[in-house]
PDB file of C-alpha atoms in Angstrom:
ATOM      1  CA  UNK F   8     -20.493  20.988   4.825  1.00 31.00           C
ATOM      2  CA  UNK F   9     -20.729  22.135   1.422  1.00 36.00           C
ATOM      3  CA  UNK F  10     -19.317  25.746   0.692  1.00 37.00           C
ATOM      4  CA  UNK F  11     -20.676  27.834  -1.604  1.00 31.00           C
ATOM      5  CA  UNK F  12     -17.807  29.847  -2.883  1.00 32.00           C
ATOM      6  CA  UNK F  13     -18.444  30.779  -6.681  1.00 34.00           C
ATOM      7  CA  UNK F  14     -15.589  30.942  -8.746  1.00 35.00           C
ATOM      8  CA  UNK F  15     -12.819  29.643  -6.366  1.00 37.00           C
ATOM      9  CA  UNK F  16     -10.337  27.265  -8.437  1.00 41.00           C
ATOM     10  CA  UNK F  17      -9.496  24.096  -6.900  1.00 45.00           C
ATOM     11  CA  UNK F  18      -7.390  23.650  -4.033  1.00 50.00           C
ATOM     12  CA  UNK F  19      -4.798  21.205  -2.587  1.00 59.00           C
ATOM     13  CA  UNK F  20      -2.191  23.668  -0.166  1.00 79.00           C
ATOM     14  CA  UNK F  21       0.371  21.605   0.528  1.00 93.00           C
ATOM     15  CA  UNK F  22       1.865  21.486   4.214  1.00 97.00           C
ATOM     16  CA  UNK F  23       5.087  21.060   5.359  1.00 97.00           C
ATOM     17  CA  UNK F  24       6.390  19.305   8.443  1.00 97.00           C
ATOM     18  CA  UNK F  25       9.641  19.003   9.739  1.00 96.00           C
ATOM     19  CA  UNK F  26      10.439  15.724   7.277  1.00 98.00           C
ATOM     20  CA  UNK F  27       7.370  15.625   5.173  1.00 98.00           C
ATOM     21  CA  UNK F  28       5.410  18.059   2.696  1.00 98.00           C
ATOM     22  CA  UNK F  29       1.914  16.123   2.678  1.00 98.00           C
ATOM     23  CA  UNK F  30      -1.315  17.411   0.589  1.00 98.00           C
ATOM     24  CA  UNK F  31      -4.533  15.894  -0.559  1.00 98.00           C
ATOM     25  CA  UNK F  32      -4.857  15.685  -4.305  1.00 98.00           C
ATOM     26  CA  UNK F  33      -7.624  14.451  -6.827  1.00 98.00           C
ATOM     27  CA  UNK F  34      -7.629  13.238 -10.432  1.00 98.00           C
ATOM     28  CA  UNK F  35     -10.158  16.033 -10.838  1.00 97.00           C
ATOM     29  CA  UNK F  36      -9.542  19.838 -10.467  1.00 97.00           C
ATOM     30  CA  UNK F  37     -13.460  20.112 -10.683  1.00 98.00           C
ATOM     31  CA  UNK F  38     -16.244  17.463 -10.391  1.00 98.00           C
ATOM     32  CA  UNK F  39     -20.136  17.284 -10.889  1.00 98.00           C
ATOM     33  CA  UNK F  40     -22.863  16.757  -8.518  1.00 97.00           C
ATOM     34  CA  UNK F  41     -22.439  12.917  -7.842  1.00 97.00           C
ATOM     35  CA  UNK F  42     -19.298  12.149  -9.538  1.00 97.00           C
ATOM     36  CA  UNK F  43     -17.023   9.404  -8.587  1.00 97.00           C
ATOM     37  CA  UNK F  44     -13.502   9.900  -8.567  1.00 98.00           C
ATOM     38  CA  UNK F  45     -10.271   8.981  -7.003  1.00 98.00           C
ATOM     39  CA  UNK F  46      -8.504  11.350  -4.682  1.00 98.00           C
ATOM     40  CA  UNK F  47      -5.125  10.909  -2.654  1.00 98.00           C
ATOM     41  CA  UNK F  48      -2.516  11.822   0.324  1.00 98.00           C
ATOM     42  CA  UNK F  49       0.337  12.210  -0.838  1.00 98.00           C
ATOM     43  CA  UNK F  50       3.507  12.430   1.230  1.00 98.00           C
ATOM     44  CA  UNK F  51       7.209  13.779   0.109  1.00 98.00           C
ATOM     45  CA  UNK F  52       9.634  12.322   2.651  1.00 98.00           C
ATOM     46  CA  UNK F  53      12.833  14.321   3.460  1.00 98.00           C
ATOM     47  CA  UNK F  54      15.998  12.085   1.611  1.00 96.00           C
ATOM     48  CA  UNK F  55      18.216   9.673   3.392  1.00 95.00           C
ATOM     49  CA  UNK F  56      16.206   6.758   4.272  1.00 94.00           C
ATOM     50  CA  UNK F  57      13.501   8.174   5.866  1.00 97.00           C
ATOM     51  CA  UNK F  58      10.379   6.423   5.498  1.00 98.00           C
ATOM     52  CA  UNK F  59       6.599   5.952   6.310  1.00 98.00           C
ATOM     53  CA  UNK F  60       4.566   2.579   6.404  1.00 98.00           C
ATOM     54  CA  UNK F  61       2.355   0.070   4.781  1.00 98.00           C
ATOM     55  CA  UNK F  62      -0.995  -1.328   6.149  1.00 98.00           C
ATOM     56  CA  UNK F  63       1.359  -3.868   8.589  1.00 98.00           C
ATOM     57  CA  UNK F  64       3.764  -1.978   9.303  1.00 98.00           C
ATOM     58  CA  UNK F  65       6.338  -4.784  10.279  1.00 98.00           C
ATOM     59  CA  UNK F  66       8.254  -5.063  13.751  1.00 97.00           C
ATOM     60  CA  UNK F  67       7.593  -1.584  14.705  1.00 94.00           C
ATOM     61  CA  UNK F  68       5.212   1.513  13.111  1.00 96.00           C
ATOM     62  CA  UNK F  69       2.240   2.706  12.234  1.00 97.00           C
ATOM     63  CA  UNK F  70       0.112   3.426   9.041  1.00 98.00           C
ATOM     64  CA  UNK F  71      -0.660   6.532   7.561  1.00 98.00           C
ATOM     65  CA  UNK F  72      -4.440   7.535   7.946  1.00 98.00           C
ATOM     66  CA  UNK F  73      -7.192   9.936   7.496  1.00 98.00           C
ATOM     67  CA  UNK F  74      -9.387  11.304   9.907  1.00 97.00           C
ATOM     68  CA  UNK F  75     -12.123  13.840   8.541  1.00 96.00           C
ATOM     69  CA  UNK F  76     -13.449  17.070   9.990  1.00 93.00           C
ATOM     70  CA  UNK F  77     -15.522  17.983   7.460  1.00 86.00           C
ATOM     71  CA  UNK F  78     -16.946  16.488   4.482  1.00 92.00           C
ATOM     72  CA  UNK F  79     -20.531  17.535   3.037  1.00 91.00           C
ATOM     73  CA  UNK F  80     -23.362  16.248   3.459  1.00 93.00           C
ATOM     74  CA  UNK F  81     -23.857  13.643   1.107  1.00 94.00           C
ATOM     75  CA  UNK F  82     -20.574  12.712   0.233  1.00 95.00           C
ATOM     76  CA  UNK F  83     -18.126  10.370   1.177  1.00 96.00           C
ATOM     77  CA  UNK F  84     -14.297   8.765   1.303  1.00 97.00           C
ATOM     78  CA  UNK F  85     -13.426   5.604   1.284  1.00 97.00           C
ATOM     79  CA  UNK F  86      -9.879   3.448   2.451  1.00 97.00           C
ATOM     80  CA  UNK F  87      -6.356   3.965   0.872  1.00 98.00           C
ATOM     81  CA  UNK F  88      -5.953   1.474  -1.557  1.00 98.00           C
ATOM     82  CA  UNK F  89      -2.285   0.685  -0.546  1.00 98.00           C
ATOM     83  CA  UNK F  90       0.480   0.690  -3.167  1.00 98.00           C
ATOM     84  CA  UNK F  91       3.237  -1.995  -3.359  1.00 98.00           C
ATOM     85  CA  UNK F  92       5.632  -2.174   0.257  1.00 98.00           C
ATOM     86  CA  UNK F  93       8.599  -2.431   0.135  1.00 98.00           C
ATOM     87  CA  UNK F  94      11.130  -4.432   2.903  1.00 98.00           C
ATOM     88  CA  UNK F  95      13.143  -1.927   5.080  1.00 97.00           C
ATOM     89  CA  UNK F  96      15.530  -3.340   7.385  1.00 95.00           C
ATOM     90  CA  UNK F  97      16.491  -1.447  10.789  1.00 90.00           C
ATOM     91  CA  UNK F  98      18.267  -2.581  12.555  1.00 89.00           C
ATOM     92  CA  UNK F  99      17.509  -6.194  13.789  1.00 93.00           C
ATOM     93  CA  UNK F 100      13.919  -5.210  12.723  1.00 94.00           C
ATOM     94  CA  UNK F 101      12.284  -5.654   9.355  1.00 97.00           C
ATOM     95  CA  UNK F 102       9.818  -3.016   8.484  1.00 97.00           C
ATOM     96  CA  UNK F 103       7.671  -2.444   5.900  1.00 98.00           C
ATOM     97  CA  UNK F 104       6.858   0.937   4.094  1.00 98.00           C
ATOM     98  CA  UNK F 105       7.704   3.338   1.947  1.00 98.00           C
ATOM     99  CA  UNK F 106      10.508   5.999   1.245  1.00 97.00           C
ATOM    100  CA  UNK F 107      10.877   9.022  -1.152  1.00 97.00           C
ATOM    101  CA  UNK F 108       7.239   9.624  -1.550  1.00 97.00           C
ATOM    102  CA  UNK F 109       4.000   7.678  -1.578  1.00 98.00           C
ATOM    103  CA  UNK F 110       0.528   8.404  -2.789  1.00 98.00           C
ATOM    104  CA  UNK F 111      -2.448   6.365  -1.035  1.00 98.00           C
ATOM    105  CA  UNK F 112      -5.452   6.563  -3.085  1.00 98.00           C
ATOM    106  CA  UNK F 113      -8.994   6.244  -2.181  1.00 98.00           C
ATOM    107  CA  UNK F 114     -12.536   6.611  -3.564  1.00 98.00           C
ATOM    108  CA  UNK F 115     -14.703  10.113  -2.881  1.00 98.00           C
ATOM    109  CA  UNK F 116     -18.293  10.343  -3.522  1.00 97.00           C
ATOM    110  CA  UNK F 117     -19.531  13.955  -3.856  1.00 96.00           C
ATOM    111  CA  UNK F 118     -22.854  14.926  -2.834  1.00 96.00           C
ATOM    112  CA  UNK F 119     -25.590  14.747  -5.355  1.00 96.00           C
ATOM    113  CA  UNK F 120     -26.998  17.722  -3.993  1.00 95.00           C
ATOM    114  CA  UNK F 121     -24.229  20.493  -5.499  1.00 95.00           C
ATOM    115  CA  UNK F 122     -24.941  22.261  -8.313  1.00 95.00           C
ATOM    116  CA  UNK F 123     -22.305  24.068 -11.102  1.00 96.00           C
ATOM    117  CA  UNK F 124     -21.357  27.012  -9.419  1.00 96.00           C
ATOM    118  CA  UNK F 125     -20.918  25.450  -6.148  1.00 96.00           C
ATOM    119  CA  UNK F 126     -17.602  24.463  -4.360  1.00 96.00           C
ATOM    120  CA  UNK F 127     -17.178  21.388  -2.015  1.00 95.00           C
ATOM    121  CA  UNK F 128     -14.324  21.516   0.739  1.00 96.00           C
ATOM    122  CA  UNK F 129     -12.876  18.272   2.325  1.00 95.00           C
ATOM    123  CA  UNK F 130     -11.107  18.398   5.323  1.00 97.00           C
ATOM    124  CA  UNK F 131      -8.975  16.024   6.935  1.00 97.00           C
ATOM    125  CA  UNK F 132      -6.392  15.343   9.766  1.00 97.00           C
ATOM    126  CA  UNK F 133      -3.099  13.344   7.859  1.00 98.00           C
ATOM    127  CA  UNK F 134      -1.228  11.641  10.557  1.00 98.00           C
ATOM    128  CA  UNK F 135       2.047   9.245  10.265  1.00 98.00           C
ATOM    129  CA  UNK F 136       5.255   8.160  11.674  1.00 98.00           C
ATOM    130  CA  UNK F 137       8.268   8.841   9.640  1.00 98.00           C
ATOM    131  CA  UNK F 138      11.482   6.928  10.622  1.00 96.00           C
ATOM    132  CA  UNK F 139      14.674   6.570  10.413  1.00 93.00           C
ATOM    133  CA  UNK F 140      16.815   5.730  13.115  1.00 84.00           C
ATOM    134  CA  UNK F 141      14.599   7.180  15.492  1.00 90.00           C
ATOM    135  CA  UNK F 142      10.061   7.476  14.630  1.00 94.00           C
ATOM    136  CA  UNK F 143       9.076  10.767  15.054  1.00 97.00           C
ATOM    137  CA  UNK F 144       5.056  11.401  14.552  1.00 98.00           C
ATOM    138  CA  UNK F 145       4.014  13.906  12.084  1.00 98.00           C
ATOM    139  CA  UNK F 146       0.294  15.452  11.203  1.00 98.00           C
ATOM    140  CA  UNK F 147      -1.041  18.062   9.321  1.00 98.00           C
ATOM    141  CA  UNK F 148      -4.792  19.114   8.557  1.00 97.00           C
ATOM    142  CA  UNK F 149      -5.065  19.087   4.604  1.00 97.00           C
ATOM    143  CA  UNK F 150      -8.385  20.508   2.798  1.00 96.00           C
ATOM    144  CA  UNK F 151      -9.377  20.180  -0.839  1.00 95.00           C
ATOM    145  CA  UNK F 152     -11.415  22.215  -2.638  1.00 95.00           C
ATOM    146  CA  UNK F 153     -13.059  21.782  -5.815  1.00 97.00           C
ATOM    147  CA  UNK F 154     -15.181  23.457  -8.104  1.00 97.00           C
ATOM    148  CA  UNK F 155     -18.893  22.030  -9.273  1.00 97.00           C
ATOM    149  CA  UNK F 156     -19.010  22.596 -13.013  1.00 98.00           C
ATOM    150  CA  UNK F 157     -21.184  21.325 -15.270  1.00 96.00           C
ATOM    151  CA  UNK F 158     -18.793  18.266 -16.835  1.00 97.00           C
ATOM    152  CA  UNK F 159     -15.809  17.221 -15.027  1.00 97.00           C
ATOM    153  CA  UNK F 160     -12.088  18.300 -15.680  1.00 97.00           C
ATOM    154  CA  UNK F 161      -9.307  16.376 -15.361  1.00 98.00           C
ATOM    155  CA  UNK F 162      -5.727  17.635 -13.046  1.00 97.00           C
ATOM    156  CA  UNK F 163      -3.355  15.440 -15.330  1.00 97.00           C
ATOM    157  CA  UNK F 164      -0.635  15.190 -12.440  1.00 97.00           C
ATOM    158  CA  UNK F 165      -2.261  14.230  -9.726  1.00 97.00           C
ATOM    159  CA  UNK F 166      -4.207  11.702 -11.856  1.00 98.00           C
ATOM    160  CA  UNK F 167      -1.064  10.261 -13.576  1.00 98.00           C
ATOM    161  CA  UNK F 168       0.220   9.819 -10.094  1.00 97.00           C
ATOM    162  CA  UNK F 169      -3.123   7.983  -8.815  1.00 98.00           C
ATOM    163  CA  UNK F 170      -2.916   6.225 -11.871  1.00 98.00           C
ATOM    164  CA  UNK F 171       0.454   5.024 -11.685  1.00 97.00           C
ATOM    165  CA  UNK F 172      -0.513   3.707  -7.840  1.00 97.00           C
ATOM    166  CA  UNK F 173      -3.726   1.833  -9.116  1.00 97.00           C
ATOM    167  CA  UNK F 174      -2.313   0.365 -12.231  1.00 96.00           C
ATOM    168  CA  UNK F 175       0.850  -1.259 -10.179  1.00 95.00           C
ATOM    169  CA  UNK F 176      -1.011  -2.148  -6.889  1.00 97.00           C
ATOM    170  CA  UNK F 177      -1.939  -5.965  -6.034  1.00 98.00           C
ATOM    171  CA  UNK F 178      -4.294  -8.302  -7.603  1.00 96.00           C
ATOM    172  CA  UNK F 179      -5.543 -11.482  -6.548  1.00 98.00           C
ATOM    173  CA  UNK F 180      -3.930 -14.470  -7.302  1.00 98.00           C
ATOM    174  CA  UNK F 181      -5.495 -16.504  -9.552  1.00 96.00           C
ATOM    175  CA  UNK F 182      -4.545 -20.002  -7.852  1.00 96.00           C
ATOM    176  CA  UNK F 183      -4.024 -22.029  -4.984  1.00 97.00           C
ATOM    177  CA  UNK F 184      -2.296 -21.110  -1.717  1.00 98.00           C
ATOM    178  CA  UNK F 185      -2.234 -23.638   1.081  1.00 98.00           C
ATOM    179  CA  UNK F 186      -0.164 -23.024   4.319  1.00 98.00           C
ATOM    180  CA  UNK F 187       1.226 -25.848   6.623  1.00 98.00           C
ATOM    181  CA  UNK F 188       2.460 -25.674  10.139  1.00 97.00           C
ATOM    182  CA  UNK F 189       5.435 -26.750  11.111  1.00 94.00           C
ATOM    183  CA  UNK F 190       7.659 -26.932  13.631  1.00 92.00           C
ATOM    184  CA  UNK F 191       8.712 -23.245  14.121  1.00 95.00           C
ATOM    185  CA  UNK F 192       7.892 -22.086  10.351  1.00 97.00           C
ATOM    186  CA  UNK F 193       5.041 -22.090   7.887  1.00 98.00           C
ATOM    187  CA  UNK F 194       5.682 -23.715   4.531  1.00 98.00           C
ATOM    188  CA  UNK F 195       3.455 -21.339   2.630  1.00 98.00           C
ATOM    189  CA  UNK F 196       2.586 -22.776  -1.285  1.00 98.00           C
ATOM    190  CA  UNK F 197       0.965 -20.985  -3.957  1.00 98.00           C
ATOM    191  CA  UNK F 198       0.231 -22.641  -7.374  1.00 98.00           C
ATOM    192  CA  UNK F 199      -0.494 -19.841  -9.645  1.00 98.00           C
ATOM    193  CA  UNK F 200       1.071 -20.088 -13.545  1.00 96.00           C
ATOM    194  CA  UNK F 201       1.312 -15.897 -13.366  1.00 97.00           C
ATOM    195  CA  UNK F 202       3.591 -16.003 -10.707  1.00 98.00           C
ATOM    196  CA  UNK F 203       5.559 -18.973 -11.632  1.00 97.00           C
ATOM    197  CA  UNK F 204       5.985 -16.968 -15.085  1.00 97.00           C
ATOM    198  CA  UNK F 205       7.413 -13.682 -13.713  1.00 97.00           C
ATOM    199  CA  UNK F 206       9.470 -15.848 -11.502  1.00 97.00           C
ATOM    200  CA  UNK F 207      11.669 -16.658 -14.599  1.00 95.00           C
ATOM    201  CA  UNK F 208      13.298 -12.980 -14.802  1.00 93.00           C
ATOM    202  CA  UNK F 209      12.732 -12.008 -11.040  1.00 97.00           C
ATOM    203  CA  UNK F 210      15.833 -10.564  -9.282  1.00 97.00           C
ATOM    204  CA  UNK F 211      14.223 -10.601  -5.849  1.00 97.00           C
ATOM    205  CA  UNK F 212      10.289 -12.061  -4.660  1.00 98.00           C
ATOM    206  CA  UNK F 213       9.415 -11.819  -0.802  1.00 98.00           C
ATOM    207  CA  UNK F 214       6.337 -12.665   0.784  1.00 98.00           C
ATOM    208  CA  UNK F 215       4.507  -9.531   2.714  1.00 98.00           C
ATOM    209  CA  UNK F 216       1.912 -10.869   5.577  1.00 98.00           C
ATOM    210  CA  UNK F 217      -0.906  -8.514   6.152  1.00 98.00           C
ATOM    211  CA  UNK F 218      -0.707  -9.706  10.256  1.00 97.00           C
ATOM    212  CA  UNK F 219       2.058 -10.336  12.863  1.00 97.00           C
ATOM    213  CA  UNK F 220       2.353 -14.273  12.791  1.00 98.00           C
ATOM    214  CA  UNK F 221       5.155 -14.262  11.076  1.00 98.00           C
ATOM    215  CA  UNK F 222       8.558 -13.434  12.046  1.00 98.00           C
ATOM    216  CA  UNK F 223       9.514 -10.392   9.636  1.00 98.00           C
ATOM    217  CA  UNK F 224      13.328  -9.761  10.351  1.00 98.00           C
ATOM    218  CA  UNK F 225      14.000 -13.881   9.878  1.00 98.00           C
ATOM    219  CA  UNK F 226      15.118 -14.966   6.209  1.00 97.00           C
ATOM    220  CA  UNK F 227      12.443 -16.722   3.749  1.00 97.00           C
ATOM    221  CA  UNK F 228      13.452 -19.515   2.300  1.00 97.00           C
ATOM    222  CA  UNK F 229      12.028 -19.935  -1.261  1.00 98.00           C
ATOM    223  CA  UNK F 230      11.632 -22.334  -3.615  1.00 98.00           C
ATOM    224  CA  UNK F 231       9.758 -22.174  -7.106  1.00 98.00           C
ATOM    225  CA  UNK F 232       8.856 -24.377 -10.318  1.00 97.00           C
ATOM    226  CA  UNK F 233       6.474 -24.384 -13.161  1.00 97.00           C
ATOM    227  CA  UNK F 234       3.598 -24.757 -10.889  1.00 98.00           C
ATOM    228  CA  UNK F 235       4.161 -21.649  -8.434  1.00 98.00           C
ATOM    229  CA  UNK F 236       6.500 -20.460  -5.338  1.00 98.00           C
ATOM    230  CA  UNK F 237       6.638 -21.401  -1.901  1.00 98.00           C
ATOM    231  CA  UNK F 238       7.953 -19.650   0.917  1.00 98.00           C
ATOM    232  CA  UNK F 239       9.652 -21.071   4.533  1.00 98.00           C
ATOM    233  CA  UNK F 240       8.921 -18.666   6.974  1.00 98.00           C
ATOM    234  CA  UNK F 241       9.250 -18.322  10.438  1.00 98.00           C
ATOM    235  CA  UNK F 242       6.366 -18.394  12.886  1.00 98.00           C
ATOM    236  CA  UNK F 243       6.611 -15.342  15.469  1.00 97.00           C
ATOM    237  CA  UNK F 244       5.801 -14.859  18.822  1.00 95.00           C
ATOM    238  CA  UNK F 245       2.396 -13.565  18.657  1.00 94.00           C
ATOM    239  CA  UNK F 246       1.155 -16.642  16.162  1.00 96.00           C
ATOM    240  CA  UNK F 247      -2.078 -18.628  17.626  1.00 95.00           C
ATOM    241  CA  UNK F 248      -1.134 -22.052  18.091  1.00 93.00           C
ATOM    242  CA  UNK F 249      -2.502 -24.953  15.395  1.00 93.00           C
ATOM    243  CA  UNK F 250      -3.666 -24.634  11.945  1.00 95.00           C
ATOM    244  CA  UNK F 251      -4.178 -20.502  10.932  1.00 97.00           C
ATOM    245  CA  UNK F 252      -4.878 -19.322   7.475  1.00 98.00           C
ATOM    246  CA  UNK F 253      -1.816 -16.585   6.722  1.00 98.00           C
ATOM    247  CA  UNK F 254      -2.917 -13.395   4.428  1.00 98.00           C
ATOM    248  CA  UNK F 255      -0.667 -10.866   2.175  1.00 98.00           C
ATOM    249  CA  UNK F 256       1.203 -10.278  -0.411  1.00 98.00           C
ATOM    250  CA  UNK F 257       3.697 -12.164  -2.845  1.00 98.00           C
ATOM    251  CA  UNK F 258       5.778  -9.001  -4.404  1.00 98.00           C
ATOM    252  CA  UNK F 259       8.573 -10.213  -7.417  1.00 98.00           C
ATOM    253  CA  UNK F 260      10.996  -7.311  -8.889  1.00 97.00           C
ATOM    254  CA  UNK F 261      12.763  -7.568 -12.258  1.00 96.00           C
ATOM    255  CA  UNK F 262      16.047  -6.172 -13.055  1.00 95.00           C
ATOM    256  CA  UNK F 263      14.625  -3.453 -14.206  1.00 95.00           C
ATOM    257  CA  UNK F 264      13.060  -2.462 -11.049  1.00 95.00           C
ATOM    258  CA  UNK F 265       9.443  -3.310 -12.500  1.00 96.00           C
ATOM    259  CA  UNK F 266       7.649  -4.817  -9.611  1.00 97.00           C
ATOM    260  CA  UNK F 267       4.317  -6.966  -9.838  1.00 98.00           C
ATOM    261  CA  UNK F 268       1.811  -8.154  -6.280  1.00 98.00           C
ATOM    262  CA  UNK F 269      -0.618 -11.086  -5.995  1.00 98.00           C
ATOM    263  CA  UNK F 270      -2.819 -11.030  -3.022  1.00 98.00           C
ATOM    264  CA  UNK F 271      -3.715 -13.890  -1.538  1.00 98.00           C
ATOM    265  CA  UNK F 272      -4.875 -16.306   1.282  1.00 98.00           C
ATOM    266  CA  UNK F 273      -3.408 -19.245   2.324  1.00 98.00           C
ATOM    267  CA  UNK F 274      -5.689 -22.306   3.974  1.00 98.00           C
ATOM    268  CA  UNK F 275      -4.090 -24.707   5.927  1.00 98.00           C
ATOM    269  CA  UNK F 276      -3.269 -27.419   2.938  1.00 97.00           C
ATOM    270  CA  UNK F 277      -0.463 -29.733   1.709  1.00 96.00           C
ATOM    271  CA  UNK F 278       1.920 -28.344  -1.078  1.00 96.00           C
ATOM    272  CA  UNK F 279       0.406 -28.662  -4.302  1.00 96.00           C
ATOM    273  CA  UNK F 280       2.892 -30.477  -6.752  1.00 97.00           C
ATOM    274  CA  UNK F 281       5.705 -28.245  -9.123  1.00 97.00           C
ATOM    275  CA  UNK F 282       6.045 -25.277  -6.619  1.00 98.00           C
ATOM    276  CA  UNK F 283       9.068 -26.041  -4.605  1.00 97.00           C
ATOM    277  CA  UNK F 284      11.161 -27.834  -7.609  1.00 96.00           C
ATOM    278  CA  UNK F 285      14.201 -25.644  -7.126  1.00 96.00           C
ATOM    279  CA  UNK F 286      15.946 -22.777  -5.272  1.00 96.00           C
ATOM    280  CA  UNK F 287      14.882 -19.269  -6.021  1.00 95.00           C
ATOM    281  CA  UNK F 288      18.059 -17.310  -7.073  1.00 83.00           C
ATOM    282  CA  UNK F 289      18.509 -13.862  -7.645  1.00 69.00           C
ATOM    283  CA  UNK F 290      18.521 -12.972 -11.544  1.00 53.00           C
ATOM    284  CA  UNK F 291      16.002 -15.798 -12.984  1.00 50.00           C
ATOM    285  CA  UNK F 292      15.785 -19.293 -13.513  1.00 51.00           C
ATOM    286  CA  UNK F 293      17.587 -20.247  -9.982  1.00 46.00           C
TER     287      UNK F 293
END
């Protein structure tokens, strides 16, 4: 629904949970009739190590998500665009996720139908699972509200911290990735000059799947060279037998903590040449 409420400023309550304060948010504090822009949850996690998680959420968890109540008619929201995970260990589980706070874009279409002077109200259920030794599940219904004006304004913190999210999230690799099975492991090989470049000052690279064939608590091996990276890792349980393409993420951190993603996926292949020359190493060149 759309609700007519003249002169009501935009609004993004925060709630608070027991471990979480979680709000919706928008790079706009008010919009025009069919504008475009990017809105967000974003979740503030309690301190210590608790955390939330990624798309695959590893050995154990489950995504944030969105379910709406009430949008107007006319508009619409689209899916998170997922920021960069990052490996937390539990354990003798591997999970992936986030801690501290995350922001999850996505896309909102408002209706074409308002008019300045109007205000549209989006509703939404947040649910997650925040861990740390023990899961516990958390929700919260959120609602923003923004005012229709007659050229859009801008809310320069939530839209620094969209920003931020969009400018640092994955691309697509530009190369090659091939993925061969063998005998309790995938030798996954990407050839991509991008990757083989911020290899060179990379303190640590790991290799996030986007589904449950591989084993996420068991070490990957990797190797690297002028031609790309290439990753042993170990097959898991739930694997289908033979030849299976393998989907993610390749994720390399600096010193600095600057961290870049390539998404990718691998076809069952042979190695290309020049990506497994040497031993990765912490702090460069290995």
């Amino acid at each position: 629904m759309v609700a007519w409420l003249a002169a009501l400023p935009a609004l993004a309550q925060p709630v608070r949970t027991e471990h979480t304060e979680a709000s919706l948010v928008a790079e706009r504090s008010a919009i025009v009739p069919g504008d475009r822009f990017m809105a967000a949850l974003k979740l503030d996690l309690d301190e210590g190590g608790w955390h939330v998680y990624w798309k695959n959420p590893g050995d154990s968890g489950l995504p944030p998500k969105l379910s709406w109540s009430a949008l107007p008619e006319g508009a619409s929201a689209g899916e998170f665009v997922w920021p960069l995970p990052h490996a937390i260990p539990v354990a003798s589980l591997m999970n992936y996720g986030y801690k501290h706070e995350v922001v999850l874009p996505f896309e909102v279409s408002a209706p074409a139908s308002a008019q300045p002077g109007d205000t549209v109200e989006m509703t939404a259920k947040a649910s997650w699972l925040i861990c740390l030794e023990t899961c516990i599940p958390e929700d919260a219904e959120l609602t923003l509200r923004l005012p229709v004006e007659a050229a859009p304004r801008a809310d320069e913190a939530a839209g620094a911290a969209i920003a931020a999210v969009l400018q640092s999230t994955a691309h697509p690799a530009s190369g090659q990735a091939f993925v061969q099975r063998e005998e309790g492991r995938f030798r996954l090989s990407v050839a991509d000059a991008e990757i083989a470049s911020a290899l060179r000052e990379a303190v640590d690279v790991r290799f996030f799947p986007d589904s449950q064939d591989v084993a996420h608590a068991a070490e990957q091996q990797v190797r690297w060279g002028d031609a790309g990276v290439q990753f042993a890792l170990a097959v898991s349980d739930y694997a289908d037998a033979g030849d299976i393409p393998l989907a993610g993420l390749v994720v390399i951190e600096d010193a600095e903590g600057a961290r870049r993603g390539w998404s990718l996926t691998a076809q069952p292949g042979s190695a290309p040449a020049g990506v497994a020359d040497r031993a990765f190493s912490s702090g460069g060149e290995g």
